[in-house]
Amino acid sequence: MNDDSHESTYAVRAARSVRLVQDALARLDEQQQHVPRDQRDYSRKAILEAVRVVGESQGEVIGISTLRRNSAVAQLIREARQQAPEPPPDFSQFGALQTVYSSSKRARSRRAKKFAVLSRAELAYWVVGRQEQERHLHELRVKLEAIPLPDGLWPRGTELPNPLFKVSSSAPHRYQQMRERVTRARLLEMLKTLHERVDEHLRAIDVIQRLYIEQLLR
């Protein structure tokens, strides 16, 4: 199956899940119409049972994971429960992560174990955060490497580029897509690659920034 077919199949399945949950919530509202809205049962167990009933004639079912991973379904449930919308994740902290990680076998093993226990949503958060960090560091590195360094020295009178870290507008959407559609194994693989790219950028940036500091001390 090619990527376009996969995208289409997923979209159809996701839309079907939304419709099933909408019908299930309508059924629960009808059953509990004499119960105050804030006292109605919208538990996962109740929703899945209602989904089973409304989808029985068509042979359609969904699992409990769909209630968590499908963002549109999760929003429907929050609205039924009269809960506040889920706030978008904050990726700004990745602008402050400037640590070059050890590349030793032991250190890599510790990092792998640390991330192996994270949920898919947590891994998606880290992947998108690292993507944002890698993009920022790449832009900074390009600016630094464009500065001519005669005799390998930082030129006097030239300021050190220091662009602000800004999270791209697409980050929240990418996070939702990853937490719903990308496997944990793939997220772990992506995170490993991003760690390596970030470290490589940081090492290259550090070398050039040291030249700037040496120029200040001369």
mmCIF file with all atom_site columns, C-alpha atoms in Angstrom:
data_model
loop_
_atom_site.group_PDB
_atom_site.id
_atom_site.type_symbol
_atom_site.label_atom_id
_atom_site.label_alt_id
_atom_site.label_comp_id
_atom_site.label_asym_id
_atom_site.label_entity_id
_atom_site.label_seq_id
_atom_site.pdbx_PDB_ins_code
_atom_site.Cartn_x
_atom_site.Cartn_y
_atom_site.Cartn_z
_atom_site.occupancy
_atom_site.B_iso_or_equiv
_atom_site.pdbx_formal_charge
_atom_site.auth_seq_id
_atom_site.auth_comp_id
_atom_site.auth_asym_id
_atom_site.auth_atom_id
_atom_site.pdbx_PDB_model_num
ATOM 1   C CA . MET A 1 1   ? 0.000   0.000  0.000  1.00 0.00 ? 1   MET A CA 1
ATOM 2   C CA . ASN A 1 2   ? 1.457   3.403  -0.998 1.00 0.00 ? 2   ASN A CA 1
ATOM 3   C CA . ASP A 1 3   ? 1.502   6.447  1.272  1.00 0.00 ? 3   ASP A CA 1
ATOM 4   C CA . ASP A 1 4   ? -1.536  8.055  -0.377 1.00 0.00 ? 4   ASP A CA 1
ATOM 5   C CA . SER A 1 5   ? -3.596  4.899  0.071  1.00 0.00 ? 5   SER A CA 1
ATOM 6   C CA . HIS A 1 6   ? -2.473  4.633  3.692  1.00 0.00 ? 6   HIS A CA 1
ATOM 7   C CA . GLU A 1 7   ? -3.449  8.270  4.331  1.00 0.00 ? 7   GLU A CA 1
ATOM 8   C CA . SER A 1 8   ? -6.850  7.711  2.722  1.00 0.00 ? 8   SER A CA 1
ATOM 9   C CA . THR A 1 9   ? -7.505  4.513  4.698  1.00 0.00 ? 9   THR A CA 1
ATOM 10  C CA . TYR A 1 10  ? -6.567  6.193  7.964  1.00 0.00 ? 10  TYR A CA 1
ATOM 11  C CA . ALA A 1 11  ? -8.747  9.229  7.238  1.00 0.00 ? 11  ALA A CA 1
ATOM 12  C CA . VAL A 1 12  ? -11.762 7.024  6.497  1.00 0.00 ? 12  VAL A CA 1
ATOM 13  C CA . ARG A 1 13  ? -11.194 4.985  9.664  1.00 0.00 ? 13  ARG A CA 1
ATOM 14  C CA . ALA A 1 14  ? -10.742 8.103  11.803 1.00 0.00 ? 14  ALA A CA 1
ATOM 15  C CA . ALA A 1 15  ? -13.895 9.708  10.398 1.00 0.00 ? 15  ALA A CA 1
ATOM 16  C CA . ARG A 1 16  ? -15.838 6.505  11.056 1.00 0.00 ? 16  ARG A CA 1
ATOM 17  C CA . SER A 1 17  ? -14.652 6.499  14.667 1.00 0.00 ? 17  SER A CA 1
ATOM 18  C CA . VAL A 1 18  ? -15.807 10.096 15.105 1.00 0.00 ? 18  VAL A CA 1
ATOM 19  C CA . ARG A 1 19  ? -19.237 9.249  13.702 1.00 0.00 ? 19  ARG A CA 1
ATOM 20  C CA . LEU A 1 20  ? -19.573 6.209  15.954 1.00 0.00 ? 20  LEU A CA 1
ATOM 21  C CA . VAL A 1 21  ? -18.679 8.195  19.062 1.00 0.00 ? 21  VAL A CA 1
ATOM 22  C CA . GLN A 1 22  ? -21.053 10.991 18.072 1.00 0.00 ? 22  GLN A CA 1
ATOM 23  C CA . ASP A 1 23  ? -23.875 8.436  17.760 1.00 0.00 ? 23  ASP A CA 1
ATOM 24  C CA . ALA A 1 24  ? -22.839 6.789  21.033 1.00 0.00 ? 24  ALA A CA 1
ATOM 25  C CA . LEU A 1 25  ? -22.854 10.095 22.909 1.00 0.00 ? 25  LEU A CA 1
ATOM 26  C CA . ALA A 1 26  ? -26.270 10.919 21.435 1.00 0.00 ? 26  ALA A CA 1
ATOM 27  C CA . ARG A 1 27  ? -27.530 7.557  22.675 1.00 0.00 ? 27  ARG A CA 1
ATOM 28  C CA . LEU A 1 28  ? -26.143 8.228  26.163 1.00 0.00 ? 28  LEU A CA 1
ATOM 29  C CA . ASP A 1 29  ? -27.804 11.656 26.175 1.00 0.00 ? 29  ASP A CA 1
ATOM 30  C CA . GLU A 1 30  ? -31.121 10.107 25.206 1.00 0.00 ? 30  GLU A CA 1
ATOM 31  C CA . GLN A 1 31  ? -30.826 7.450  27.916 1.00 0.00 ? 31  GLN A CA 1
ATOM 32  C CA . GLN A 1 32  ? -29.931 10.068 30.535 1.00 0.00 ? 32  GLN A CA 1
ATOM 33  C CA . GLN A 1 33  ? -32.119 12.933 29.373 1.00 0.00 ? 33  GLN A CA 1
ATOM 34  C CA . HIS A 1 34  ? -33.673 13.256 32.841 1.00 0.00 ? 34  HIS A CA 1
ATOM 35  C CA . VAL A 1 35  ? -30.250 13.362 34.507 1.00 0.00 ? 35  VAL A CA 1
ATOM 36  C CA . PRO A 1 36  ? -28.581 16.789 34.922 1.00 0.00 ? 36  PRO A CA 1
ATOM 37  C CA . ARG A 1 37  ? -25.905 17.264 32.285 1.00 0.00 ? 37  ARG A CA 1
ATOM 38  C CA . ASP A 1 38  ? -23.072 17.486 34.799 1.00 0.00 ? 38  ASP A CA 1
ATOM 39  C CA . GLN A 1 39  ? -24.138 14.184 36.408 1.00 0.00 ? 39  GLN A CA 1
ATOM 40  C CA . ARG A 1 40  ? -24.406 12.027 33.290 1.00 0.00 ? 40  ARG A CA 1
ATOM 41  C CA . ASP A 1 41  ? -22.180 9.009  32.794 1.00 0.00 ? 41  ASP A CA 1
ATOM 42  C CA . TYR A 1 42  ? -19.694 9.592  29.991 1.00 0.00 ? 42  TYR A CA 1
ATOM 43  C CA . SER A 1 43  ? -17.127 7.114  31.245 1.00 0.00 ? 43  SER A CA 1
ATOM 44  C CA . ARG A 1 44  ? -15.060 5.175  28.721 1.00 0.00 ? 44  ARG A CA 1
ATOM 45  C CA . LYS A 1 45  ? -16.915 2.021  29.676 1.00 0.00 ? 45  LYS A CA 1
ATOM 46  C CA . ALA A 1 46  ? -20.295 3.656  29.013 1.00 0.00 ? 46  ALA A CA 1
ATOM 47  C CA . ILE A 1 47  ? -19.132 5.162  25.712 1.00 0.00 ? 47  ILE A CA 1
ATOM 48  C CA . LEU A 1 48  ? -17.666 1.885  24.424 1.00 0.00 ? 48  LEU A CA 1
ATOM 49  C CA . GLU A 1 49  ? -20.850 0.019  25.346 1.00 0.00 ? 49  GLU A CA 1
ATOM 50  C CA . ALA A 1 50  ? -22.915 2.629  23.489 1.00 0.00 ? 50  ALA A CA 1
ATOM 51  C CA . VAL A 1 51  ? -20.549 2.385  20.504 1.00 0.00 ? 51  VAL A CA 1
ATOM 52  C CA . ARG A 1 52  ? -21.001 -1.383 20.504 1.00 0.00 ? 52  ARG A CA 1
ATOM 53  C CA . VAL A 1 53  ? -24.784 -0.988 20.386 1.00 0.00 ? 53  VAL A CA 1
ATOM 54  C CA . VAL A 1 54  ? -24.962 1.708  17.702 1.00 0.00 ? 54  VAL A CA 1
ATOM 55  C CA . GLY A 1 55  ? -22.321 0.027  15.555 1.00 0.00 ? 55  GLY A CA 1
ATOM 56  C CA . GLU A 1 56  ? -23.626 -3.524 15.983 1.00 0.00 ? 56  GLU A CA 1
ATOM 57  C CA . SER A 1 57  ? -25.856 -3.464 12.929 1.00 0.00 ? 57  SER A CA 1
ATOM 58  C CA . GLN A 1 58  ? -22.935 -2.396 10.738 1.00 0.00 ? 58  GLN A CA 1
ATOM 59  C CA . GLY A 1 59  ? -20.337 -4.554 12.429 1.00 0.00 ? 59  GLY A CA 1
ATOM 60  C CA . GLU A 1 60  ? -18.294 -1.517 13.446 1.00 0.00 ? 60  GLU A CA 1
ATOM 61  C CA . VAL A 1 61  ? -16.377 -1.294 16.716 1.00 0.00 ? 61  VAL A CA 1
ATOM 62  C CA . ILE A 1 62  ? -13.577 0.786  18.192 1.00 0.00 ? 62  ILE A CA 1
ATOM 63  C CA . GLY A 1 63  ? -11.155 0.111  21.029 1.00 0.00 ? 63  GLY A CA 1
ATOM 64  C CA . ILE A 1 64  ? -10.388 2.119  24.115 1.00 0.00 ? 64  ILE A CA 1
ATOM 65  C CA . SER A 1 65  ? -7.167  3.390  22.517 1.00 0.00 ? 65  SER A CA 1
ATOM 66  C CA . THR A 1 66  ? -9.238  5.292  19.936 1.00 0.00 ? 66  THR A CA 1
ATOM 67  C CA . LEU A 1 67  ? -10.852 7.308  22.721 1.00 0.00 ? 67  LEU A CA 1
ATOM 68  C CA . ARG A 1 68  ? -7.386  8.507  23.744 1.00 0.00 ? 68  ARG A CA 1
ATOM 69  C CA . ARG A 1 69  ? -5.529  8.800  20.436 1.00 0.00 ? 69  ARG A CA 1
ATOM 70  C CA . ASN A 1 70  ? -8.097  10.208 18.020 1.00 0.00 ? 70  ASN A CA 1
ATOM 71  C CA . SER A 1 71  ? -7.977  13.934 18.847 1.00 0.00 ? 71  SER A CA 1
ATOM 72  C CA . ALA A 1 72  ? -11.421 14.618 17.343 1.00 0.00 ? 72  ALA A CA 1
ATOM 73  C CA . VAL A 1 73  ? -12.947 11.804 19.412 1.00 0.00 ? 73  VAL A CA 1
ATOM 74  C CA . ALA A 1 74  ? -11.188 13.018 22.544 1.00 0.00 ? 74  ALA A CA 1
ATOM 75  C CA . GLN A 1 75  ? -12.543 16.529 21.918 1.00 0.00 ? 75  GLN A CA 1
ATOM 76  C CA . LEU A 1 76  ? -16.101 15.169 21.562 1.00 0.00 ? 76  LEU A CA 1
ATOM 77  C CA . ILE A 1 77  ? -15.780 13.411 24.915 1.00 0.00 ? 77  ILE A CA 1
ATOM 78  C CA . ARG A 1 78  ? -14.358 16.514 26.614 1.00 0.00 ? 78  ARG A CA 1
ATOM 79  C CA . GLU A 1 79  ? -17.266 18.562 25.291 1.00 0.00 ? 79  GLU A CA 1
ATOM 80  C CA . ALA A 1 80  ? -19.785 15.967 26.511 1.00 0.00 ? 80  ALA A CA 1
ATOM 81  C CA . ARG A 1 81  ? -18.161 16.035 29.955 1.00 0.00 ? 81  ARG A CA 1
ATOM 82  C CA . GLN A 1 82  ? -18.066 19.851 29.819 1.00 0.00 ? 82  GLN A CA 1
ATOM 83  C CA . GLN A 1 83  ? -14.322 19.831 30.318 1.00 0.00 ? 83  GLN A CA 1
ATOM 84  C CA . ALA A 1 84  ? -11.987 22.571 29.171 1.00 0.00 ? 84  ALA A CA 1
ATOM 85  C CA . PRO A 1 85  ? -10.214 21.935 25.854 1.00 0.00 ? 85  PRO A CA 1
ATOM 86  C CA . GLU A 1 86  ? -6.843  20.219 26.134 1.00 0.00 ? 86  GLU A CA 1
ATOM 87  C CA . PRO A 1 87  ? -4.186  22.940 26.048 1.00 0.00 ? 87  PRO A CA 1
ATOM 88  C CA . PRO A 1 88  ? -1.636  22.695 23.227 1.00 0.00 ? 88  PRO A CA 1
ATOM 89  C CA . PRO A 1 89  ? 1.709   21.278 24.319 1.00 0.00 ? 89  PRO A CA 1
ATOM 90  C CA . ASP A 1 90  ? 4.438   23.771 25.192 1.00 0.00 ? 90  ASP A CA 1
ATOM 91  C CA . PHE A 1 91  ? 7.569   23.192 23.130 1.00 0.00 ? 91  PHE A CA 1
ATOM 92  C CA . SER A 1 92  ? 9.324   26.389 24.251 1.00 0.00 ? 92  SER A CA 1
ATOM 93  C CA . GLN A 1 93  ? 11.503  24.485 26.746 1.00 0.00 ? 93  GLN A CA 1
ATOM 94  C CA . PHE A 1 94  ? 13.438  22.955 23.863 1.00 0.00 ? 94  PHE A CA 1
ATOM 95  C CA . GLY A 1 95  ? 14.949  26.347 23.144 1.00 0.00 ? 95  GLY A CA 1
ATOM 96  C CA . ALA A 1 96  ? 16.880  26.083 26.407 1.00 0.00 ? 96  ALA A CA 1
ATOM 97  C CA . LEU A 1 97  ? 18.192  22.531 25.881 1.00 0.00 ? 97  LEU A CA 1
ATOM 98  C CA . GLN A 1 98  ? 21.769  23.181 24.838 1.00 0.00 ? 98  GLN A CA 1
ATOM 99  C CA . THR A 1 99  ? 23.429  20.103 26.323 1.00 0.00 ? 99  THR A CA 1
ATOM 100 C CA . VAL A 1 100 ? 25.713  17.995 24.156 1.00 0.00 ? 100 VAL A CA 1
ATOM 101 C CA . TYR A 1 101 ? 24.971  14.436 25.174 1.00 0.00 ? 101 TYR A CA 1
ATOM 102 C CA . SER A 1 102 ? 27.676  11.860 25.680 1.00 0.00 ? 102 SER A CA 1
ATOM 103 C CA . SER A 1 103 ? 28.068  9.541  22.716 1.00 0.00 ? 103 SER A CA 1
ATOM 104 C CA . SER A 1 104 ? 29.428  6.671  24.793 1.00 0.00 ? 104 SER A CA 1
ATOM 105 C CA . LYS A 1 105 ? 27.736  3.289  24.521 1.00 0.00 ? 105 LYS A CA 1
ATOM 106 C CA . ARG A 1 106 ? 26.704  3.432  28.178 1.00 0.00 ? 106 ARG A CA 1
ATOM 107 C CA . ALA A 1 107 ? 25.174  6.915  27.830 1.00 0.00 ? 107 ALA A CA 1
ATOM 108 C CA . ARG A 1 108 ? 23.261  5.908  24.698 1.00 0.00 ? 108 ARG A CA 1
ATOM 109 C CA . SER A 1 109 ? 21.923  2.863  26.524 1.00 0.00 ? 109 SER A CA 1
ATOM 110 C CA . ARG A 1 110 ? 20.718  5.000  29.443 1.00 0.00 ? 110 ARG A CA 1
ATOM 111 C CA . ARG A 1 111 ? 18.937  7.387  27.070 1.00 0.00 ? 111 ARG A CA 1
ATOM 112 C CA . ALA A 1 112 ? 17.305  4.497  25.229 1.00 0.00 ? 112 ALA A CA 1
ATOM 113 C CA . LYS A 1 113 ? 15.969  3.069  28.497 1.00 0.00 ? 113 LYS A CA 1
ATOM 114 C CA . LYS A 1 114 ? 14.694  6.492  29.587 1.00 0.00 ? 114 LYS A CA 1
ATOM 115 C CA . PHE A 1 115 ? 12.631  6.987  26.452 1.00 0.00 ? 115 PHE A CA 1
ATOM 116 C CA . ALA A 1 116 ? 11.561  3.348  26.058 1.00 0.00 ? 116 ALA A CA 1
ATOM 117 C CA . VAL A 1 117 ? 9.136   3.673  29.004 1.00 0.00 ? 117 VAL A CA 1
ATOM 118 C CA . LEU A 1 118 ? 7.393   6.812  27.695 1.00 0.00 ? 118 LEU A CA 1
ATOM 119 C CA . SER A 1 119 ? 3.885   6.712  26.268 1.00 0.00 ? 119 SER A CA 1
ATOM 120 C CA . ARG A 1 120 ? 3.245   7.383  22.604 1.00 0.00 ? 120 ARG A CA 1
ATOM 121 C CA . ALA A 1 121 ? 1.981   10.894 23.428 1.00 0.00 ? 121 ALA A CA 1
ATOM 122 C CA . GLU A 1 122 ? 5.117   11.618 25.472 1.00 0.00 ? 122 GLU A CA 1
ATOM 123 C CA . LEU A 1 123 ? 7.356   10.350 22.680 1.00 0.00 ? 123 LEU A CA 1
ATOM 124 C CA . ALA A 1 124 ? 5.467   12.455 20.127 1.00 0.00 ? 124 ALA A CA 1
ATOM 125 C CA . TYR A 1 125 ? 6.061   15.495 22.351 1.00 0.00 ? 125 TYR A CA 1
ATOM 126 C CA . TRP A 1 126 ? 9.791   14.824 22.455 1.00 0.00 ? 126 TRP A CA 1
ATOM 127 C CA . VAL A 1 127 ? 10.035  14.164 18.736 1.00 0.00 ? 127 VAL A CA 1
ATOM 128 C CA . VAL A 1 128 ? 8.291   17.408 17.785 1.00 0.00 ? 128 VAL A CA 1
ATOM 129 C CA . GLY A 1 129 ? 10.273  19.319 20.401 1.00 0.00 ? 129 GLY A CA 1
ATOM 130 C CA . ARG A 1 130 ? 13.532  17.960 19.023 1.00 0.00 ? 130 ARG A CA 1
ATOM 131 C CA . GLN A 1 131 ? 12.396  18.768 15.488 1.00 0.00 ? 131 GLN A CA 1
ATOM 132 C CA . GLU A 1 132 ? 11.858  22.365 16.552 1.00 0.00 ? 132 GLU A CA 1
ATOM 133 C CA . GLN A 1 133 ? 15.224  22.450 18.295 1.00 0.00 ? 133 GLN A CA 1
ATOM 134 C CA . GLU A 1 134 ? 17.020  20.888 15.325 1.00 0.00 ? 134 GLU A CA 1
ATOM 135 C CA . ARG A 1 135 ? 15.464  23.426 12.941 1.00 0.00 ? 135 ARG A CA 1
ATOM 136 C CA . HIS A 1 136 ? 16.513  26.332 15.187 1.00 0.00 ? 136 HIS A CA 1
ATOM 137 C CA . LEU A 1 137 ? 20.063  25.041 15.615 1.00 0.00 ? 137 LEU A CA 1
ATOM 138 C CA . HIS A 1 138 ? 20.423  24.402 11.888 1.00 0.00 ? 138 HIS A CA 1
ATOM 139 C CA . GLU A 1 139 ? 19.439  28.014 11.158 1.00 0.00 ? 139 GLU A CA 1
ATOM 140 C CA . LEU A 1 140 ? 21.892  29.288 13.789 1.00 0.00 ? 140 LEU A CA 1
ATOM 141 C CA . ARG A 1 141 ? 24.665  27.097 12.440 1.00 0.00 ? 141 ARG A CA 1
ATOM 142 C CA . VAL A 1 142 ? 24.096  28.388 8.891  1.00 0.00 ? 142 VAL A CA 1
ATOM 143 C CA . LYS A 1 143 ? 24.373  31.977 10.151 1.00 0.00 ? 143 LYS A CA 1
ATOM 144 C CA . LEU A 1 144 ? 27.571  31.207 12.063 1.00 0.00 ? 144 LEU A CA 1
ATOM 145 C CA . GLU A 1 145 ? 29.231  29.310 9.245  1.00 0.00 ? 145 GLU A CA 1
ATOM 146 C CA . ALA A 1 146 ? 28.470  32.173 6.838  1.00 0.00 ? 146 ALA A CA 1
ATOM 147 C CA . ILE A 1 147 ? 30.759  34.490 8.833  1.00 0.00 ? 147 ILE A CA 1
ATOM 148 C CA . PRO A 1 148 ? 34.268  34.616 7.316  1.00 0.00 ? 148 PRO A CA 1
ATOM 149 C CA . LEU A 1 149 ? 36.959  33.552 9.780  1.00 0.00 ? 149 LEU A CA 1
ATOM 150 C CA . PRO A 1 150 ? 40.309  34.867 8.537  1.00 0.00 ? 150 PRO A CA 1
ATOM 151 C CA . ASP A 1 151 ? 43.151  32.778 9.948  1.00 0.00 ? 151 ASP A CA 1
ATOM 152 C CA . GLY A 1 152 ? 40.556  30.827 11.951 1.00 0.00 ? 152 GLY A CA 1
ATOM 153 C CA . LEU A 1 153 ? 39.860  33.864 14.167 1.00 0.00 ? 153 LEU A CA 1
ATOM 154 C CA . TRP A 1 154 ? 36.572  35.572 14.913 1.00 0.00 ? 154 TRP A CA 1
ATOM 155 C CA . PRO A 1 155 ? 36.583  38.976 13.164 1.00 0.00 ? 155 PRO A CA 1
ATOM 156 C CA . ARG A 1 156 ? 36.586  41.925 15.562 1.00 0.00 ? 156 ARG A CA 1
ATOM 157 C CA . GLY A 1 157 ? 33.469  44.064 15.479 1.00 0.00 ? 157 GLY A CA 1
ATOM 158 C CA . THR A 1 158 ? 31.243  41.213 14.341 1.00 0.00 ? 158 THR A CA 1
ATOM 159 C CA . GLU A 1 159 ? 28.414  40.368 16.710 1.00 0.00 ? 159 GLU A CA 1
ATOM 160 C CA . LEU A 1 160 ? 27.551  36.802 17.567 1.00 0.00 ? 160 LEU A CA 1
ATOM 161 C CA . PRO A 1 161 ? 24.245  35.760 15.919 1.00 0.00 ? 161 PRO A CA 1
ATOM 162 C CA . ASN A 1 162 ? 21.671  34.946 18.564 1.00 0.00 ? 162 ASN A CA 1
ATOM 163 C CA . PRO A 1 163 ? 18.258  34.345 16.937 1.00 0.00 ? 163 PRO A CA 1
ATOM 164 C CA . LEU A 1 164 ? 15.291  33.796 19.236 1.00 0.00 ? 164 LEU A CA 1
ATOM 165 C CA . PHE A 1 165 ? 13.886  30.283 19.487 1.00 0.00 ? 165 PHE A CA 1
ATOM 166 C CA . LYS A 1 166 ? 10.378  30.316 18.023 1.00 0.00 ? 166 LYS A CA 1
ATOM 167 C CA . VAL A 1 167 ? 8.080   27.326 17.865 1.00 0.00 ? 167 VAL A CA 1
ATOM 168 C CA . SER A 1 168 ? 6.634   26.897 14.379 1.00 0.00 ? 168 SER A CA 1
ATOM 169 C CA . SER A 1 169 ? 2.865   27.109 13.939 1.00 0.00 ? 169 SER A CA 1
ATOM 170 C CA . SER A 1 170 ? 2.767   23.536 12.577 1.00 0.00 ? 170 SER A CA 1
ATOM 171 C CA . ALA A 1 171 ? 4.184   21.983 15.765 1.00 0.00 ? 171 ALA A CA 1
ATOM 172 C CA . PRO A 1 172 ? 0.850   21.324 17.557 1.00 0.00 ? 172 PRO A CA 1
ATOM 173 C CA . HIS A 1 173 ? -0.620  19.702 14.433 1.00 0.00 ? 173 HIS A CA 1
ATOM 174 C CA . ARG A 1 174 ? 2.453   17.498 13.943 1.00 0.00 ? 174 ARG A CA 1
ATOM 175 C CA . TYR A 1 175 ? 2.218   16.457 17.572 1.00 0.00 ? 175 TYR A CA 1
ATOM 176 C CA . GLN A 1 176 ? -1.415  15.391 17.177 1.00 0.00 ? 176 GLN A CA 1
ATOM 177 C CA . GLN A 1 177 ? -0.629  13.487 13.995 1.00 0.00 ? 177 GLN A CA 1
ATOM 178 C CA . MET A 1 178 ? 2.280   11.648 15.580 1.00 0.00 ? 178 MET A CA 1
ATOM 179 C CA . ARG A 1 179 ? 0.504   10.700 18.796 1.00 0.00 ? 179 ARG A CA 1
ATOM 180 C CA . GLU A 1 180 ? -2.385  9.260  16.787 1.00 0.00 ? 180 GLU A CA 1
ATOM 181 C CA . ARG A 1 181 ? -0.699  7.696  13.782 1.00 0.00 ? 181 ARG A CA 1
ATOM 182 C CA . VAL A 1 182 ? 2.990   6.934  14.369 1.00 0.00 ? 182 VAL A CA 1
ATOM 183 C CA . THR A 1 183 ? 4.042   3.777  16.198 1.00 0.00 ? 183 THR A CA 1
ATOM 184 C CA . ARG A 1 184 ? 6.151   3.932  19.347 1.00 0.00 ? 184 ARG A CA 1
ATOM 185 C CA . ALA A 1 185 ? 8.930   2.050  17.573 1.00 0.00 ? 185 ALA A CA 1
ATOM 186 C CA . ARG A 1 186 ? 9.024   4.626  14.785 1.00 0.00 ? 186 ARG A CA 1
ATOM 187 C CA . LEU A 1 187 ? 8.914   7.529  17.265 1.00 0.00 ? 187 LEU A CA 1
ATOM 188 C CA . LEU A 1 188 ? 11.847  6.056  19.175 1.00 0.00 ? 188 LEU A CA 1
ATOM 189 C CA . GLU A 1 189 ? 13.776  5.713  15.915 1.00 0.00 ? 189 GLU A CA 1
ATOM 190 C CA . MET A 1 190 ? 12.983  9.307  14.957 1.00 0.00 ? 190 MET A CA 1
ATOM 191 C CA . LEU A 1 191 ? 14.005  10.552 18.389 1.00 0.00 ? 191 LEU A CA 1
ATOM 192 C CA . LYS A 1 192 ? 17.349  8.750  18.205 1.00 0.00 ? 192 LYS A CA 1
ATOM 193 C CA . THR A 1 193 ? 18.107  10.355 14.831 1.00 0.00 ? 193 THR A CA 1
ATOM 194 C CA . LEU A 1 194 ? 17.072  13.789 16.071 1.00 0.00 ? 194 LEU A CA 1
ATOM 195 C CA . HIS A 1 195 ? 19.276  13.471 19.154 1.00 0.00 ? 195 HIS A CA 1
ATOM 196 C CA . GLU A 1 196 ? 22.237  12.771 16.864 1.00 0.00 ? 196 GLU A CA 1
ATOM 197 C CA . ARG A 1 197 ? 21.455  15.735 14.605 1.00 0.00 ? 197 ARG A CA 1
ATOM 198 C CA . VAL A 1 198 ? 21.007  18.113 17.547 1.00 0.00 ? 198 VAL A CA 1
ATOM 199 C CA . ASP A 1 199 ? 24.269  16.970 19.114 1.00 0.00 ? 199 ASP A CA 1
ATOM 200 C CA . GLU A 1 200 ? 26.129  17.396 15.821 1.00 0.00 ? 200 GLU A CA 1
ATOM 201 C CA . HIS A 1 201 ? 24.794  20.953 15.430 1.00 0.00 ? 201 HIS A CA 1
ATOM 202 C CA . LEU A 1 202 ? 25.666  21.835 19.021 1.00 0.00 ? 202 LEU A CA 1
ATOM 203 C CA . ARG A 1 203 ? 29.232  20.569 18.649 1.00 0.00 ? 203 ARG A CA 1
ATOM 204 C CA . ALA A 1 204 ? 29.772  22.582 15.459 1.00 0.00 ? 204 ALA A CA 1
ATOM 205 C CA . ILE A 1 205 ? 28.186  25.712 16.977 1.00 0.00 ? 205 ILE A CA 1
ATOM 206 C CA . ASP A 1 206 ? 30.292  25.400 20.124 1.00 0.00 ? 206 ASP A CA 1
ATOM 207 C CA . VAL A 1 207 ? 33.525  25.443 18.127 1.00 0.00 ? 207 VAL A CA 1
ATOM 208 C CA . ILE A 1 208 ? 32.595  28.705 16.400 1.00 0.00 ? 208 ILE A CA 1
ATOM 209 C CA . GLN A 1 209 ? 31.219  30.360 19.533 1.00 0.00 ? 209 GLN A CA 1
ATOM 210 C CA . ARG A 1 210 ? 34.506  29.635 21.316 1.00 0.00 ? 210 ARG A CA 1
ATOM 211 C CA . LEU A 1 211 ? 36.279  31.711 18.656 1.00 0.00 ? 211 LEU A CA 1
ATOM 212 C CA . TYR A 1 212 ? 33.979  34.621 19.508 1.00 0.00 ? 212 TYR A CA 1
ATOM 213 C CA . ILE A 1 213 ? 34.763  34.291 23.217 1.00 0.00 ? 213 ILE A CA 1
ATOM 214 C CA . GLU A 1 214 ? 38.501  34.114 22.489 1.00 0.00 ? 214 GLU A CA 1
ATOM 215 C CA . GLN A 1 215 ? 38.219  37.331 20.461 1.00 0.00 ? 215 GLN A CA 1
ATOM 216 C CA . LEU A 1 216 ? 36.575  39.085 23.432 1.00 0.00 ? 216 LEU A CA 1
ATOM 217 C CA . LEU A 1 217 ? 39.459  38.013 25.666 1.00 0.00 ? 217 LEU A CA 1
ATOM 218 C CA . ARG A 1 218 ? 42.202  39.194 23.317 1.00 0.00 ? 218 ARG A CA 1
#
